[in-house]
Short mmCIF file of N, CA and C in Angstrom, two decimals:
data_model
loop_
_atom_site.label_atom_id
_atom_site.label_comp_id
_atom_site.label_asym_id
_atom_site.label_seq_id
_atom_site.Cartn_x
_atom_site.Cartn_y
_atom_site.Cartn_z
N ASN W 1 117.50 17.79 -29.15
CA ASN W 1 117.27 18.90 -28.22
C ASN W 1 116.95 20.14 -29.04
N TRP W 2 115.85 20.13 -29.74
CA TRP W 2 115.52 21.17 -30.70
C TRP W 2 114.34 22.03 -30.29
N PHE W 3 113.72 21.75 -29.16
CA PHE W 3 112.53 22.48 -28.76
C PHE W 3 112.82 23.30 -27.53
N PRO W 4 112.41 24.49 -27.39
CA PRO W 4 111.70 25.32 -28.36
C PRO W 4 112.68 26.03 -29.28
N PRO W 5 112.22 26.52 -30.42
CA PRO W 5 113.11 27.30 -31.29
C PRO W 5 113.68 28.48 -30.51
N LYS W 6 114.91 28.82 -30.79
CA LYS W 6 115.57 29.90 -30.05
C LYS W 6 114.85 31.23 -30.21
N SER W 7 114.10 31.38 -31.28
CA SER W 7 113.43 32.65 -31.52
C SER W 7 112.14 32.79 -30.71
N GLU W 8 111.73 31.72 -30.03
CA GLU W 8 110.48 31.77 -29.27
C GLU W 8 110.75 31.65 -27.77
N ARG W 9 109.88 32.27 -27.00
CA ARG W 9 109.96 32.14 -25.54
C ARG W 9 109.20 30.90 -25.13
N LEU W 10 109.67 30.23 -24.14
CA LEU W 10 109.04 29.01 -23.64
C LEU W 10 107.87 29.37 -22.73
N ALA W 11 106.72 28.81 -23.02
CA ALA W 11 105.54 29.06 -22.19
C ALA W 11 105.77 28.51 -20.79
N ASP W 12 105.29 29.23 -19.78
CA ASP W 12 105.50 28.83 -18.39
C ASP W 12 105.01 27.41 -18.11
N GLU W 13 103.90 27.02 -18.72
CA GLU W 13 103.36 25.69 -18.43
C GLU W 13 104.23 24.56 -19.00
N LEU W 14 105.14 24.87 -19.94
CA LEU W 14 106.03 23.86 -20.50
C LEU W 14 107.35 23.73 -19.73
N LYS W 15 107.71 24.74 -18.96
CA LYS W 15 109.00 24.75 -18.27
C LYS W 15 109.24 23.51 -17.40
N PRO W 16 108.26 23.03 -16.64
CA PRO W 16 108.53 21.83 -15.83
C PRO W 16 108.90 20.60 -16.66
N TYR W 17 108.34 20.50 -17.86
CA TYR W 17 108.63 19.35 -18.71
C TYR W 17 110.04 19.43 -19.31
N ILE W 18 110.46 20.62 -19.61
CA ILE W 18 111.78 20.82 -20.19
C ILE W 18 112.86 20.66 -19.11
N ALA W 19 112.60 21.15 -17.92
CA ALA W 19 113.61 21.19 -16.86
C ALA W 19 113.71 19.91 -16.06
N SER W 20 112.77 18.98 -16.21
CA SER W 20 112.78 17.80 -15.34
C SER W 20 113.08 16.52 -16.12
N TYR W 21 114.25 16.49 -16.67
CA TYR W 21 114.71 15.27 -17.32
C TYR W 21 116.14 15.05 -16.90
N GLY W 22 116.64 13.89 -17.16
CA GLY W 22 118.03 13.66 -16.81
C GLY W 22 118.42 12.22 -16.92
N THR W 23 119.70 12.00 -16.87
CA THR W 23 120.29 10.69 -16.97
C THR W 23 120.95 10.35 -15.65
N ILE W 24 120.88 9.10 -15.28
CA ILE W 24 121.55 8.62 -14.08
C ILE W 24 122.48 7.49 -14.48
N ASN W 25 123.72 7.57 -14.04
CA ASN W 25 124.68 6.48 -14.26
C ASN W 25 125.12 5.96 -12.91
N CYS W 26 125.28 4.65 -12.83
CA CYS W 26 125.80 4.02 -11.62
C CYS W 26 126.76 2.91 -12.03
N VAL W 27 127.99 2.97 -11.56
CA VAL W 27 128.96 1.89 -11.76
C VAL W 27 129.37 1.40 -10.38
N ALA W 28 129.61 0.09 -10.27
CA ALA W 28 129.88 -0.50 -8.96
C ALA W 28 130.81 -1.69 -9.07
N ILE W 29 131.43 -2.01 -7.95
CA ILE W 29 132.26 -3.20 -7.84
C ILE W 29 131.81 -3.95 -6.59
N ASP W 30 131.68 -5.27 -6.69
CA ASP W 30 131.22 -6.04 -5.53
C ASP W 30 132.40 -6.60 -4.75
N ALA W 31 132.11 -7.31 -3.69
CA ALA W 31 133.15 -7.84 -2.80
C ALA W 31 134.07 -8.83 -3.50
N LYS W 32 133.60 -9.45 -4.57
CA LYS W 32 134.43 -10.39 -5.33
C LYS W 32 135.24 -9.70 -6.42
N GLY W 33 135.04 -8.40 -6.58
CA GLY W 33 135.78 -7.66 -7.60
C GLY W 33 135.10 -7.62 -8.96
N ASP W 34 133.84 -8.05 -9.02
CA ASP W 34 133.11 -7.99 -10.28
C ASP W 34 132.50 -6.61 -10.46
N LEU W 35 132.58 -6.10 -11.67
CA LEU W 35 132.08 -4.77 -12.01
C LEU W 35 130.69 -4.85 -12.63
N ALA W 36 129.92 -3.80 -12.44
CA ALA W 36 128.61 -3.69 -13.05
C ALA W 36 128.33 -2.22 -13.32
N GLY W 37 127.40 -1.97 -14.23
CA GLY W 37 127.02 -0.60 -14.52
C GLY W 37 125.64 -0.53 -15.12
N VAL W 38 125.01 0.62 -14.95
CA VAL W 38 123.71 0.88 -15.54
C VAL W 38 123.62 2.38 -15.82
N THR W 39 122.99 2.71 -16.94
CA THR W 39 122.70 4.10 -17.27
C THR W 39 121.24 4.17 -17.65
N THR W 40 120.51 5.04 -16.99
CA THR W 40 119.10 5.24 -17.30
C THR W 40 118.91 6.65 -17.80
N THR W 41 117.82 6.88 -18.48
CA THR W 41 117.52 8.23 -18.93
C THR W 41 116.02 8.43 -19.02
N SER W 42 115.61 9.62 -18.71
CA SER W 42 114.22 9.98 -18.96
C SER W 42 114.12 10.71 -20.29
N GLY W 43 115.27 10.97 -20.90
CA GLY W 43 115.29 11.55 -22.22
C GLY W 43 114.93 13.02 -22.28
N LEU W 44 114.99 13.55 -23.45
CA LEU W 44 114.67 14.95 -23.69
C LEU W 44 113.17 15.11 -23.91
N ALA W 45 112.61 16.15 -23.36
CA ALA W 45 111.22 16.47 -23.65
C ALA W 45 111.11 16.98 -25.08
N PHE W 46 110.05 16.63 -25.77
CA PHE W 46 109.77 17.12 -27.12
C PHE W 46 110.89 16.80 -28.10
N LYS W 47 111.50 15.64 -27.93
CA LYS W 47 112.59 15.25 -28.82
C LYS W 47 112.04 14.88 -30.20
N LEU W 48 112.95 14.82 -31.15
CA LEU W 48 112.59 14.40 -32.49
C LEU W 48 112.08 12.97 -32.43
N SER W 49 111.04 12.69 -33.16
CA SER W 49 110.47 11.34 -33.19
C SER W 49 111.53 10.36 -33.67
N GLY W 50 111.68 9.26 -32.93
CA GLY W 50 112.64 8.23 -33.30
C GLY W 50 114.03 8.43 -32.75
N ARG W 51 114.29 9.54 -32.07
CA ARG W 51 115.62 9.77 -31.51
C ARG W 51 115.93 8.71 -30.46
N VAL W 52 117.11 8.17 -30.56
CA VAL W 52 117.61 7.24 -29.55
C VAL W 52 118.84 7.88 -28.94
N GLY W 53 118.86 8.01 -27.63
CA GLY W 53 120.02 8.59 -26.96
C GLY W 53 121.14 7.58 -26.80
N ASP W 54 122.15 7.96 -26.06
CA ASP W 54 123.33 7.12 -25.90
C ASP W 54 123.16 6.03 -24.84
N SER W 55 122.20 6.18 -23.93
CA SER W 55 122.07 5.23 -22.83
C SER W 55 121.94 3.77 -23.28
N PRO W 56 121.12 3.46 -24.29
CA PRO W 56 120.98 2.06 -24.67
C PRO W 56 122.05 1.56 -25.64
N ILE W 57 122.99 2.42 -26.03
CA ILE W 57 124.00 2.02 -27.00
C ILE W 57 125.28 1.63 -26.27
N ILE W 58 125.60 0.33 -26.30
CA ILE W 58 126.78 -0.17 -25.61
C ILE W 58 128.02 0.54 -26.15
N GLY W 59 128.82 1.07 -25.23
CA GLY W 59 130.03 1.78 -25.60
C GLY W 59 129.86 3.28 -25.66
N ALA W 60 128.62 3.74 -25.77
CA ALA W 60 128.36 5.18 -25.79
C ALA W 60 128.03 5.63 -24.37
N GLY W 61 126.81 5.37 -23.92
CA GLY W 61 126.38 5.80 -22.59
C GLY W 61 126.85 4.92 -21.46
N LEU W 62 127.30 3.71 -21.78
CA LEU W 62 127.75 2.77 -20.75
C LEU W 62 128.65 1.73 -21.38
N TYR W 63 129.70 1.36 -20.65
CA TYR W 63 130.56 0.26 -21.08
C TYR W 63 131.20 -0.36 -19.85
N VAL W 64 131.17 -1.68 -19.77
CA VAL W 64 131.77 -2.41 -18.66
C VAL W 64 132.65 -3.52 -19.23
N ASP W 65 133.90 -3.55 -18.81
CA ASP W 65 134.82 -4.64 -19.12
C ASP W 65 135.31 -5.15 -17.78
N ASN W 66 134.90 -6.33 -17.39
CA ASN W 66 135.19 -6.83 -16.04
C ASN W 66 136.68 -7.01 -15.77
N GLU W 67 137.52 -6.98 -16.78
CA GLU W 67 138.96 -7.07 -16.57
C GLU W 67 139.60 -5.71 -16.32
N VAL W 68 138.89 -4.63 -16.68
CA VAL W 68 139.49 -3.30 -16.65
C VAL W 68 138.72 -2.32 -15.78
N GLY W 69 137.46 -2.07 -16.16
CA GLY W 69 136.68 -1.06 -15.46
C GLY W 69 135.33 -0.85 -16.09
N ALA W 70 134.62 0.13 -15.55
CA ALA W 70 133.28 0.48 -16.02
C ALA W 70 133.20 1.99 -16.14
N ALA W 71 132.42 2.45 -17.12
CA ALA W 71 132.24 3.88 -17.31
C ALA W 71 130.86 4.16 -17.88
N GLY W 72 130.33 5.31 -17.51
CA GLY W 72 129.05 5.77 -18.04
C GLY W 72 129.05 7.28 -18.10
N SER W 73 127.95 7.82 -18.59
CA SER W 73 127.93 9.26 -18.79
C SER W 73 126.55 9.85 -18.63
N THR W 74 126.53 11.17 -18.58
CA THR W 74 125.31 11.97 -18.63
C THR W 74 125.62 13.16 -19.52
N GLY W 75 124.61 13.68 -20.16
CA GLY W 75 124.82 14.84 -21.01
C GLY W 75 124.37 14.59 -22.43
N ARG W 76 124.96 15.30 -23.38
CA ARG W 76 124.55 15.22 -24.78
C ARG W 76 124.89 13.87 -25.38
N GLY W 77 123.88 13.06 -25.53
CA GLY W 77 124.06 11.69 -26.03
C GLY W 77 124.65 11.60 -27.42
N GLU W 78 124.26 12.51 -28.30
CA GLU W 78 124.77 12.45 -29.67
C GLU W 78 126.28 12.60 -29.73
N ALA W 79 126.83 13.48 -28.91
CA ALA W 79 128.28 13.66 -28.88
C ALA W 79 128.96 12.41 -28.35
N ASN W 80 128.32 11.78 -27.41
CA ASN W 80 128.85 10.55 -26.83
C ASN W 80 128.81 9.40 -27.84
N ILE W 81 127.72 9.29 -28.58
CA ILE W 81 127.60 8.24 -29.59
C ILE W 81 128.69 8.38 -30.64
N LEU W 82 128.90 9.59 -31.12
CA LEU W 82 129.89 9.83 -32.18
C LEU W 82 131.31 9.48 -31.74
N ASN W 83 131.57 9.44 -30.45
CA ASN W 83 132.92 9.20 -29.95
C ASN W 83 133.07 7.91 -29.17
N CYS W 84 132.02 7.09 -29.11
CA CYS W 84 132.06 5.87 -28.29
C CYS W 84 132.65 6.20 -26.92
N GLY W 85 132.06 7.21 -26.29
CA GLY W 85 132.61 7.82 -25.09
C GLY W 85 132.95 6.89 -23.95
N SER W 86 131.99 6.10 -23.50
CA SER W 86 132.26 5.24 -22.34
C SER W 86 133.25 4.14 -22.67
N PHE W 87 133.17 3.63 -23.88
CA PHE W 87 134.18 2.65 -24.33
C PHE W 87 135.56 3.29 -24.29
N SER W 88 135.66 4.53 -24.76
CA SER W 88 136.95 5.22 -24.76
C SER W 88 137.51 5.38 -23.35
N VAL W 89 136.65 5.71 -22.40
CA VAL W 89 137.10 5.85 -21.01
C VAL W 89 137.71 4.54 -20.53
N VAL W 90 137.03 3.44 -20.76
CA VAL W 90 137.54 2.13 -20.32
C VAL W 90 138.85 1.80 -21.04
N GLU W 91 138.92 2.11 -22.32
CA GLU W 91 140.17 1.83 -23.04
C GLU W 91 141.32 2.69 -22.53
N PHE W 92 141.06 3.94 -22.16
CA PHE W 92 142.12 4.76 -21.57
C PHE W 92 142.57 4.15 -20.23
N MET W 93 141.64 3.60 -19.46
CA MET W 93 142.03 2.94 -18.21
C MET W 93 142.86 1.69 -18.52
N ARG W 94 142.51 0.96 -19.56
CA ARG W 94 143.28 -0.23 -19.96
C ARG W 94 144.73 0.15 -20.25
N ARG W 95 144.93 1.36 -20.77
CA ARG W 95 146.29 1.84 -21.10
C ARG W 95 147.02 2.39 -19.89
N GLY W 96 146.36 2.37 -18.72
CA GLY W 96 147.04 2.77 -17.49
C GLY W 96 146.61 4.09 -16.89
N LEU W 97 145.69 4.81 -17.53
CA LEU W 97 145.24 6.06 -16.94
C LEU W 97 144.32 5.79 -15.75
N SER W 98 144.32 6.70 -14.80
CA SER W 98 143.38 6.62 -13.68
C SER W 98 141.97 6.86 -14.22
N PRO W 99 140.94 6.48 -13.46
CA PRO W 99 139.59 6.78 -13.93
C PRO W 99 139.37 8.27 -14.23
N GLU W 100 139.85 9.14 -13.36
CA GLU W 100 139.70 10.58 -13.60
C GLU W 100 140.41 11.02 -14.87
N GLN W 101 141.67 10.60 -15.05
CA GLN W 101 142.42 10.96 -16.25
C GLN W 101 141.74 10.41 -17.51
N ALA W 102 141.21 9.20 -17.42
CA ALA W 102 140.54 8.58 -18.56
C ALA W 102 139.29 9.39 -18.95
N CYS W 103 138.54 9.84 -17.96
CA CYS W 103 137.35 10.66 -18.22
C CYS W 103 137.74 11.97 -18.91
N LEU W 104 138.79 12.61 -18.41
CA LEU W 104 139.24 13.87 -19.01
C LEU W 104 139.70 13.67 -20.45
N GLU W 105 140.42 12.59 -20.73
CA GLU W 105 140.89 12.33 -22.09
C GLU W 105 139.73 12.09 -23.05
N ALA W 106 138.72 11.36 -22.60
CA ALA W 106 137.55 11.13 -23.45
C ALA W 106 136.83 12.45 -23.75
N LEU W 107 136.75 13.32 -22.75
CA LEU W 107 136.12 14.62 -22.97
C LEU W 107 136.93 15.48 -23.94
N LYS W 108 138.24 15.42 -23.87
CA LYS W 108 139.08 16.17 -24.82
C LYS W 108 138.80 15.72 -26.25
N ARG W 109 138.63 14.41 -26.43
CA ARG W 109 138.31 13.88 -27.77
C ARG W 109 136.97 14.43 -28.24
N ILE W 110 135.99 14.47 -27.36
CA ILE W 110 134.66 14.98 -27.72
C ILE W 110 134.73 16.45 -28.09
N VAL W 111 135.47 17.24 -27.32
CA VAL W 111 135.62 18.66 -27.63
C VAL W 111 136.29 18.82 -28.99
N LYS W 112 137.29 18.02 -29.27
CA LYS W 112 138.01 18.10 -30.55
C LYS W 112 137.09 17.77 -31.72
N THR W 113 136.30 16.72 -31.61
CA THR W 113 135.41 16.37 -32.72
C THR W 113 134.24 17.34 -32.85
N THR W 114 133.86 17.97 -31.76
CA THR W 114 132.77 18.96 -31.82
C THR W 114 133.22 20.20 -32.58
N ALA W 115 134.49 20.48 -32.63
CA ALA W 115 135.00 21.65 -33.35
C ALA W 115 134.62 21.62 -34.83
N TYR W 116 134.31 20.44 -35.35
CA TYR W 116 133.90 20.30 -36.75
C TYR W 116 132.39 20.44 -36.93
N GLN W 117 131.69 20.79 -35.86
CA GLN W 117 130.24 20.97 -35.90
C GLN W 117 129.90 22.35 -35.36
N PRO W 118 130.09 23.39 -36.17
CA PRO W 118 129.93 24.77 -35.69
C PRO W 118 128.60 25.06 -35.01
N HIS W 119 127.53 24.39 -35.41
CA HIS W 119 126.23 24.64 -34.79
C HIS W 119 126.19 24.19 -33.33
N LEU W 120 127.20 23.43 -32.88
CA LEU W 120 127.26 22.97 -31.50
C LEU W 120 128.27 23.75 -30.67
N LEU W 121 128.77 24.86 -31.21
CA LEU W 121 129.79 25.65 -30.52
C LEU W 121 129.24 26.99 -30.09
N GLY W 122 129.68 27.43 -28.91
CA GLY W 122 129.36 28.77 -28.44
C GLY W 122 130.26 29.79 -29.11
N ALA W 123 130.06 31.05 -28.79
CA ALA W 123 130.85 32.14 -29.36
C ALA W 123 132.34 31.98 -29.03
N ASP W 124 132.64 31.30 -27.92
CA ASP W 124 134.04 31.10 -27.51
C ASP W 124 134.68 29.87 -28.17
N GLY W 125 133.94 29.19 -29.05
CA GLY W 125 134.47 28.03 -29.74
C GLY W 125 134.38 26.73 -28.96
N ARG W 126 133.79 26.80 -27.78
CA ARG W 126 133.63 25.61 -26.95
C ARG W 126 132.24 25.01 -27.13
N PRO W 127 132.08 23.72 -26.82
CA PRO W 127 130.76 23.09 -26.97
C PRO W 127 129.67 23.86 -26.21
N ASN W 128 128.49 23.93 -26.81
CA ASN W 128 127.37 24.59 -26.16
C ASN W 128 126.49 23.58 -25.43
N PHE W 129 127.08 22.49 -25.03
CA PHE W 129 126.37 21.43 -24.30
C PHE W 129 127.28 20.91 -23.20
N GLY W 130 126.69 20.18 -22.29
CA GLY W 130 127.44 19.55 -21.22
C GLY W 130 127.54 18.05 -21.42
N LEU W 131 128.57 17.46 -20.86
CA LEU W 131 128.76 16.01 -20.87
C LEU W 131 129.68 15.66 -19.71
N SER W 132 129.32 14.63 -18.98
CA SER W 132 130.14 14.16 -17.85
C SER W 132 130.33 12.66 -17.96
N PHE W 133 131.49 12.20 -17.53
CA PHE W 133 131.78 10.76 -17.44
C PHE W 133 132.02 10.38 -15.99
N TYR W 134 131.72 9.13 -15.69
CA TYR W 134 131.92 8.54 -14.36
C TYR W 134 132.58 7.19 -14.59
N ALA W 135 133.63 6.88 -13.83
CA ALA W 135 134.36 5.65 -14.09
C ALA W 135 134.85 5.00 -12.80
N LEU W 136 135.03 3.70 -12.90
CA LEU W 136 135.50 2.88 -11.79
C LEU W 136 136.41 1.82 -12.37
N ASP W 137 137.61 1.66 -11.80
CA ASP W 137 138.48 0.62 -12.34
C ASP W 137 138.39 -0.65 -11.51
N LYS W 138 139.06 -1.67 -11.96
CA LYS W 138 139.00 -3.00 -11.35
C LYS W 138 139.50 -3.00 -9.90
N LYS W 139 140.35 -2.05 -9.56
CA LYS W 139 140.89 -1.97 -8.20
C LYS W 139 140.00 -1.17 -7.26
N GLY W 140 138.92 -0.59 -7.80
CA GLY W 140 138.01 0.20 -6.98
C GLY W 140 138.28 1.69 -7.00
N ALA W 141 139.29 2.13 -7.76
CA ALA W 141 139.53 3.57 -7.89
C ALA W 141 138.42 4.15 -8.76
N TYR W 142 137.98 5.35 -8.43
CA TYR W 142 136.89 5.98 -9.16
C TYR W 142 137.27 7.37 -9.59
N GLY W 143 136.52 7.90 -10.55
CA GLY W 143 136.75 9.26 -10.99
C GLY W 143 135.62 9.72 -11.88
N SER W 144 135.64 10.99 -12.16
CA SER W 144 134.65 11.61 -13.00
C SER W 144 135.29 12.83 -13.64
N ALA W 145 134.65 13.34 -14.67
CA ALA W 145 135.07 14.61 -15.27
C ALA W 145 133.91 15.13 -16.10
N SER W 146 133.86 16.45 -16.22
CA SER W 146 132.82 17.14 -16.97
C SER W 146 133.45 18.13 -17.92
N ILE W 147 132.72 18.47 -18.96
CA ILE W 147 133.22 19.50 -19.86
C ILE W 147 133.32 20.83 -19.11
N TYR W 148 132.27 21.15 -18.33
CA TYR W 148 132.23 22.41 -17.61
C TYR W 148 132.21 22.21 -16.09
N SER W 149 132.70 23.18 -15.37
CA SER W 149 132.74 23.14 -13.91
C SER W 149 131.33 23.14 -13.32
N GLY W 150 131.25 22.82 -12.03
CA GLY W 150 129.99 22.90 -11.31
C GLY W 150 129.28 21.57 -11.12
N HIS W 151 129.90 20.47 -11.53
CA HIS W 151 129.26 19.17 -11.40
C HIS W 151 129.84 18.40 -10.21
N THR W 152 129.00 17.59 -9.61
CA THR W 152 129.43 16.69 -8.55
C THR W 152 128.97 15.29 -8.89
N PHE W 153 129.54 14.31 -8.22
CA PHE W 153 129.07 12.94 -8.37
C PHE W 153 129.07 12.29 -6.99
N ALA W 154 128.21 11.29 -6.83
CA ALA W 154 128.06 10.63 -5.54
C ALA W 154 128.94 9.39 -5.49
N VAL W 155 129.55 9.19 -4.34
CA VAL W 155 130.42 8.03 -4.11
C VAL W 155 129.99 7.35 -2.82
N HIS W 156 129.94 6.03 -2.87
CA HIS W 156 129.76 5.25 -1.64
C HIS W 156 130.92 4.27 -1.60
N ASP W 157 131.77 4.38 -0.59
CA ASP W 157 133.00 3.57 -0.51
C ASP W 157 132.87 2.35 0.39
N GLY W 158 131.65 1.97 0.71
CA GLY W 158 131.44 0.84 1.60
C GLY W 158 131.20 1.27 3.03
N ALA W 159 131.54 2.51 3.32
CA ALA W 159 131.36 3.02 4.68
C ALA W 159 130.44 4.23 4.74
N ALA W 160 130.55 5.09 3.74
CA ALA W 160 129.77 6.34 3.77
C ALA W 160 129.48 6.85 2.37
N ASN W 161 128.44 7.65 2.27
CA ASN W 161 128.11 8.35 1.03
C ASN W 161 128.69 9.75 1.09
N ARG W 162 129.08 10.27 -0.08
CA ARG W 162 129.52 11.66 -0.13
C ARG W 162 129.45 12.16 -1.57
N LEU W 163 129.37 13.47 -1.69
CA LEU W 163 129.43 14.12 -2.99
C LEU W 163 130.85 14.60 -3.22
N VAL W 164 131.32 14.41 -4.45
CA VAL W 164 132.68 14.79 -4.83
C VAL W 164 132.60 15.73 -6.03
N ASP W 165 133.38 16.80 -6.01
CA ASP W 165 133.43 17.71 -7.15
C ASP W 165 134.08 17.01 -8.34
N SER W 166 133.49 17.22 -9.50
CA SER W 166 134.04 16.66 -10.74
C SER W 166 135.11 17.58 -11.30
N PRO W 167 136.25 17.01 -11.68
CA PRO W 167 137.21 17.81 -12.44
C PRO W 167 136.57 18.22 -13.77
N TYR W 168 137.11 19.22 -14.43
CA TYR W 168 136.47 19.73 -15.64
C TYR W 168 137.51 20.28 -16.60
N LEU W 169 137.09 20.45 -17.85
CA LEU W 169 137.96 21.03 -18.86
C LEU W 169 137.91 22.55 -18.87
N PHE W 170 136.69 23.11 -18.71
CA PHE W 170 136.51 24.55 -18.81
C PHE W 170 135.64 25.06 -17.66
N PRO W 171 135.88 26.29 -17.22
CA PRO W 171 134.97 26.89 -16.22
C PRO W 171 133.61 27.10 -16.86
N ARG W 172 132.58 26.95 -16.04
CA ARG W 172 131.21 27.13 -16.52
C ARG W 172 130.99 28.56 -16.99
N ARG W 173 130.25 28.67 -18.06
CA ARG W 173 129.89 30.01 -18.55
C ARG W 173 128.83 30.60 -17.63
N ASP W 174 128.90 31.89 -17.42
CA ASP W 174 127.87 32.55 -16.60
C ASP W 174 126.76 33.10 -17.45
#
């Protein structure tokens, strides 16, 4: 995520390319109790040649253990890769945490390891990027969490669709 240099203004004609990317994660459980997950990404515009995000890396952008749960993420892939983020969420659920608690714990680990990368920190010492996790356990309980406030996630419980506010570690910067 290096384009454009901070010292330059972004040309108006490039703004749609920069602003229209994103990752989608979906985790599900079927009527037999089998779990599945998928994470897709359109990637970053103007990324470094050869960059691979976290989506295709098992345990980073997505992890499913049919005995425990499934988890995926959106946000800064490099931070997720360094922490095996989705794998960590599932392992926290294996230890008995709820999906929401597991997501929050994985984010705390990411914030802690980011502290050793000053170029990724804002003036307040917090990460200058966003990351969210989404999780579902074997019993059908679900949860999500984000580094910063203001995120929602979609849930379909077999009867209806709805948006749910994501718990977060820090209030969003204005």
